[in-house]
Short mmCIF file of C-alpha atoms in Angstrom, two decimals:
data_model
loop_
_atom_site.label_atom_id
_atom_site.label_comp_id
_atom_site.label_asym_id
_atom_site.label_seq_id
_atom_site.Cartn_x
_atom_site.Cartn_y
_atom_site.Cartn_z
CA UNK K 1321 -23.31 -37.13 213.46
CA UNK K 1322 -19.80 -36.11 214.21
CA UNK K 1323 -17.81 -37.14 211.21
CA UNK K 1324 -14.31 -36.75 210.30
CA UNK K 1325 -13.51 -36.99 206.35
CA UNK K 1326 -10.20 -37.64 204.95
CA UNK K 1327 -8.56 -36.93 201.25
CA UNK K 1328 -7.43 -40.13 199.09
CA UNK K 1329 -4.65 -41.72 198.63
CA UNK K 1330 -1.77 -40.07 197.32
CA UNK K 1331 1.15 -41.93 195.54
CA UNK K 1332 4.53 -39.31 195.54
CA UNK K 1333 7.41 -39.45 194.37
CA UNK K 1334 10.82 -38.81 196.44
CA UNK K 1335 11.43 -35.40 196.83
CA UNK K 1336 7.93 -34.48 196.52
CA UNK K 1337 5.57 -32.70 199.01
CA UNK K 1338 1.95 -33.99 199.77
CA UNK K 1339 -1.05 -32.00 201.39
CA UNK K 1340 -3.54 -33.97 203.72
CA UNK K 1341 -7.03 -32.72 204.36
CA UNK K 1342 -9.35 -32.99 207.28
CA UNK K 1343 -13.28 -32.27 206.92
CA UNK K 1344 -15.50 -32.18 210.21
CA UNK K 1345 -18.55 -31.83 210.30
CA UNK K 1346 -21.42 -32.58 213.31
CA UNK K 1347 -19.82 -29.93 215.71
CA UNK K 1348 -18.13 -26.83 216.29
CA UNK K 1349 -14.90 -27.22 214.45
CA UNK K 1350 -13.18 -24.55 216.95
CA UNK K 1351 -14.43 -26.28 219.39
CA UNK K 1352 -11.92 -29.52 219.79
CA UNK K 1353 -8.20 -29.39 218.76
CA UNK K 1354 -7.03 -31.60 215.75
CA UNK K 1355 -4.65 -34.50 216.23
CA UNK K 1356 -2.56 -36.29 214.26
CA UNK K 1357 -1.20 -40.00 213.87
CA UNK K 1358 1.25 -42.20 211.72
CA UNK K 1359 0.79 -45.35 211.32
CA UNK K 1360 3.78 -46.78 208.77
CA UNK K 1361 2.68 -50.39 207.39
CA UNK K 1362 2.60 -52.92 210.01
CA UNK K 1363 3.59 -51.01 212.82
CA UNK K 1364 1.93 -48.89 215.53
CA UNK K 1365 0.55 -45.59 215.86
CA UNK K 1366 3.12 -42.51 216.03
CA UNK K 1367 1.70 -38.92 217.29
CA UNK K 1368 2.47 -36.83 214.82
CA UNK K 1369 1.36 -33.44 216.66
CA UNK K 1370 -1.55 -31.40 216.78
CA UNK K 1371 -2.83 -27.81 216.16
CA UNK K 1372 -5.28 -25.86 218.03
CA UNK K 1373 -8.36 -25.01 215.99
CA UNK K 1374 -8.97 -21.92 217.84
CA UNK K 1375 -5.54 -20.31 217.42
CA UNK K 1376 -3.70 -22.49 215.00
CA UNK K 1377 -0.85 -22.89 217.09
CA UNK K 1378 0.85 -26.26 216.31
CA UNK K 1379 3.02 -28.44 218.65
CA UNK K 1380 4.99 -31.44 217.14
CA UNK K 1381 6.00 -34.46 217.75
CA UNK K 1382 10.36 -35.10 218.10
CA UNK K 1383 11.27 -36.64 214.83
CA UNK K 1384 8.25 -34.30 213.29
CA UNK K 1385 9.77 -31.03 213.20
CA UNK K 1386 10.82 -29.18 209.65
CA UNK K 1387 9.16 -31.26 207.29
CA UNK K 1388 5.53 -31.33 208.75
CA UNK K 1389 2.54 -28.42 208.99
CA UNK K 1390 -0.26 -28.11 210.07
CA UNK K 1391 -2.91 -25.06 208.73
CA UNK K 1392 -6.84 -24.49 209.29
CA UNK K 1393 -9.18 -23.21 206.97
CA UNK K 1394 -12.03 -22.53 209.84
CA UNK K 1395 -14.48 -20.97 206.99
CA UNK K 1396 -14.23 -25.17 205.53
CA UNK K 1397 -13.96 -26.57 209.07
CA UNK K 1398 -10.88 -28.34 207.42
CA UNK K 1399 -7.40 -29.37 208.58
CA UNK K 1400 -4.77 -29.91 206.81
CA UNK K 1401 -1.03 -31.73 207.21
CA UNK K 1402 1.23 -31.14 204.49
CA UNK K 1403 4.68 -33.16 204.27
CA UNK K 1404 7.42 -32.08 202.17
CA UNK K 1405 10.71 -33.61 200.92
CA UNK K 1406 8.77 -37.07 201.12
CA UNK K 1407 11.26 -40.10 201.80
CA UNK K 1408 9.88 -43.95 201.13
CA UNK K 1409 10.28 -43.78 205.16
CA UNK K 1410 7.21 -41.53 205.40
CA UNK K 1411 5.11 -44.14 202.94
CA UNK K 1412 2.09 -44.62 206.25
CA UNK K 1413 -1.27 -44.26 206.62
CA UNK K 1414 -1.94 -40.56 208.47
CA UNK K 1415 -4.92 -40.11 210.79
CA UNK K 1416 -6.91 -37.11 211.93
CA UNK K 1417 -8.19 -37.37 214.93
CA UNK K 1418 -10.63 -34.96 217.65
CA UNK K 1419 -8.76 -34.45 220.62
CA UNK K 1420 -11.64 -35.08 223.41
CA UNK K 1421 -11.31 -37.36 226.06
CA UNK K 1422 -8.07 -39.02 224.53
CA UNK K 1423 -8.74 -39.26 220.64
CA UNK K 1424 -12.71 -39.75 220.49
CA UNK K 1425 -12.88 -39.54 216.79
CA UNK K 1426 -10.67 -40.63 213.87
CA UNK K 1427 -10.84 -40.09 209.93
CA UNK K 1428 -10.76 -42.57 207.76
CA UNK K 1429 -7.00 -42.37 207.41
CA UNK K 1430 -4.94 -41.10 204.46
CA UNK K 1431 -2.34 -43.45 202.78
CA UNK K 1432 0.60 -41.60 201.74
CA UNK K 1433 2.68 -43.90 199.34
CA UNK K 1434 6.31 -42.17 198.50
CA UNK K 1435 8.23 -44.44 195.94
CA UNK K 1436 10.26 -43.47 192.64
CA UNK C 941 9.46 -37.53 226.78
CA UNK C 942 7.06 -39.89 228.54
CA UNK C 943 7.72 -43.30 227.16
CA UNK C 944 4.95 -46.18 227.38
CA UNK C 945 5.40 -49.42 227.89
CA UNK C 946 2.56 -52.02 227.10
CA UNK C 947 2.73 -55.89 227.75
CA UNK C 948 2.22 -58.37 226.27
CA UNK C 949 2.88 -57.31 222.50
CA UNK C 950 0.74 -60.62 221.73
CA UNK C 951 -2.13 -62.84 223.18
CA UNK C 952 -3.74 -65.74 222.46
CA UNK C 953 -6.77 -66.57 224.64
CA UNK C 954 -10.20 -68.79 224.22
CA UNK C 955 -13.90 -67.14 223.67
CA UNK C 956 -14.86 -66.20 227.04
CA UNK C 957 -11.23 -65.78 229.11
CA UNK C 958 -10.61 -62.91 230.91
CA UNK C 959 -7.89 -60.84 229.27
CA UNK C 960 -5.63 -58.33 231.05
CA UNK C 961 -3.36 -55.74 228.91
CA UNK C 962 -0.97 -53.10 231.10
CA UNK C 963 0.51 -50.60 230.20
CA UNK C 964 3.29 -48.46 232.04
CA UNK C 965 4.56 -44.86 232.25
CA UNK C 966 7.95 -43.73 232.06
CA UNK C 967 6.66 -41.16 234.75
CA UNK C 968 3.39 -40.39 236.22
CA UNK C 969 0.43 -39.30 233.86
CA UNK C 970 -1.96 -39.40 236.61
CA UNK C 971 -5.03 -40.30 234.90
CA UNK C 972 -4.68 -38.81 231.32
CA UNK C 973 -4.32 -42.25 229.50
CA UNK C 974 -6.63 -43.84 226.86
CA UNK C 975 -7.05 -47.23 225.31
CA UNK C 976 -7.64 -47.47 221.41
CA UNK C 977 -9.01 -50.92 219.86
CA UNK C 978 -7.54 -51.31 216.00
CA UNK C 979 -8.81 -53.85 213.86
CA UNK C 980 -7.43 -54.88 210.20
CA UNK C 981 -7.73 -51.94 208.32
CA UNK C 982 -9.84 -49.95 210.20
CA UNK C 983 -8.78 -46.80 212.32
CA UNK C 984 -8.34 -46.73 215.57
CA UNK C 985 -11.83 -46.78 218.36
CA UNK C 986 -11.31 -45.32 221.76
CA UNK C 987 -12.15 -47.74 224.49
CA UNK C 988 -11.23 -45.81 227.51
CA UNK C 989 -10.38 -42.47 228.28
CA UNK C 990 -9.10 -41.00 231.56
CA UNK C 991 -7.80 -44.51 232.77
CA UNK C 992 -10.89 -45.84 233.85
CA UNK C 993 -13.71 -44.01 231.55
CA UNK C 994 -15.98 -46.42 229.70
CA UNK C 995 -16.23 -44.15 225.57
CA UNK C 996 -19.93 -43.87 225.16
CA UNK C 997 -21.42 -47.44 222.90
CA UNK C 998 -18.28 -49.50 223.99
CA UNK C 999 -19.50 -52.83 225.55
CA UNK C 1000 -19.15 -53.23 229.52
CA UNK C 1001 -17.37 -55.85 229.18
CA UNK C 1002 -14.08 -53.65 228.78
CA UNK C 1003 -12.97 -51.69 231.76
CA UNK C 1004 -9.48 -49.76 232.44
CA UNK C 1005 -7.99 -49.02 235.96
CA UNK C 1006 -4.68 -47.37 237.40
CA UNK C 1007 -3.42 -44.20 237.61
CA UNK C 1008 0.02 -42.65 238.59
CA UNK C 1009 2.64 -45.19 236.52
CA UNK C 1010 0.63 -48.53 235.85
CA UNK C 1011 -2.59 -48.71 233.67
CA UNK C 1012 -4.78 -51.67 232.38
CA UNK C 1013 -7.57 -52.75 230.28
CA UNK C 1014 -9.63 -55.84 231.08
CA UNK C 1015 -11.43 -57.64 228.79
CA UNK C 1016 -14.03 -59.31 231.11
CA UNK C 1017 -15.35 -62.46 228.29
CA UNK C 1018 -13.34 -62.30 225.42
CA UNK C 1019 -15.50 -62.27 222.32
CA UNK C 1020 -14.65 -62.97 218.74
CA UNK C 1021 -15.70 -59.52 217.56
CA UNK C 1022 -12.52 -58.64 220.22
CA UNK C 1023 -9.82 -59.51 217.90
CA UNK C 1024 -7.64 -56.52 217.54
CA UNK C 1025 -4.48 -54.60 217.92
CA UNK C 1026 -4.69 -52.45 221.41
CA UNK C 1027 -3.01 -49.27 222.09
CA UNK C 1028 -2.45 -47.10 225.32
CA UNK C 1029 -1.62 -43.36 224.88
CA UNK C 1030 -1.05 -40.95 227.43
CA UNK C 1031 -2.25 -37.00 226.97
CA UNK C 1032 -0.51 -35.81 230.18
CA UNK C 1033 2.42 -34.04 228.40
CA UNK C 1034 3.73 -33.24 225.02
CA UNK C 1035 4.25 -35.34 222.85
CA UNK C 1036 1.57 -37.49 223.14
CA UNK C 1037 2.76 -40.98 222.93
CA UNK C 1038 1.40 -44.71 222.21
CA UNK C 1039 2.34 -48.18 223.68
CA UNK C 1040 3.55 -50.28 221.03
CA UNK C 1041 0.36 -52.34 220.45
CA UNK C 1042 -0.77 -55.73 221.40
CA UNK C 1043 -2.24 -58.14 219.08
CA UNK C 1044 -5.51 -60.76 220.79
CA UNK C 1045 -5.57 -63.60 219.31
CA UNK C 1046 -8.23 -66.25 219.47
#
């Protein structure tokens, strides 16, 4: 079945960068773009961006820009969001999720801790 | 960028009331809008897709309408198992962006 995996948690320290992954599996991974979503404790869900799995070209969020990437590895039908210069205000739990028909599928979610 | 606007932030209804979220558009999405159910430490489910377009396994008794500027989700008999946080998002234009949530209470 259509599956999207997710790395662990990851405990930083200020200053530090941080490198997300994103395993499909159960379809074409060119096939669907990649989103993906913030979610900072007890609040709602922030769109981060997405990339296009076919060409890799990224588009960001406002508020996203500089700090954020996005990169494929199509031969491990993996995405990956790396943050750096982490700030306790980017401590959230980040989503991938398959753009079809809105956000069809999610990963687990990543929590990103960032404290000294 | 398009900003959404979803009311009420919180409700409290009974097992089996009829329970109506909206959502609005800072300008028109047409029908590009989706509604996400989020339970307590779970990720987000999608609901709806294209305003009115019932996600493949969700129950019937959740349906979506609207299009243009004003969007909502019904829940037809509220059910336990429907306590949740509930998001809008439109994917008409760049960047995506969510409603701010609201939370059903029983």
């Amino acid at each position: 079945q259509v599956q999207l995996v997710q790395s662990g948690s990851e405990l930083k320290k200020p200053g530090a960068s941080v490198k997300i992954s994103c395993k499909v599996s159960g379809y074409r991974f060119t096939s669907y773009a990649m989103n993906w979503v913030r979610q900072a404790p007890g609040q709602g869900l922030d769109w981060v961006g997405g990339i296009s799995t076919n060409s890799g070209s990224p588009t960001f969020a406002p508020g996203f820009t500089g700090r954020f990437v996005f990169s494929l590895d199509t031969s491990l039908s993996t995405t990956y969001l790396q943050i750096s210069d982490l700030t306790p205000e980017d401590t959230a739990v980040y989503y991938c999720a398959r753009h079809y028909n809105g956000l069809d599928v999610w990963g687990q979610g990543t929590a990103v801790v960032v404290s000294s | 960028d398009i900003q959404m606007t979803q009311s009420p932030p919180t409700l409290s209804a009974s097992v089996g009331d009829r329970v109506t979220i909206t959502c609005r558009a800072s300008q028109t999405i047409t029908t590009w809008l989706a509604w996400y159910q989020q339970k307590s430490g779970e990720a987000p489910k999608v609901l709806i897709y294209k305003a009115s377009s019932l996600q493949s396994g969700v129950p019937s008794r959740f349906s979506g309408s609207g299009s243009g500027t004003e969007f909502s989700l019904t829940i037809r008999s509220l059910q336990p198992d429907d306590i949740a946080t509930y998001f809008c998002q439109q994917y008409s234009n760049y960047p995506y962006t969510f409603g701010q949530g609201t939370k059903v209470e029983i």
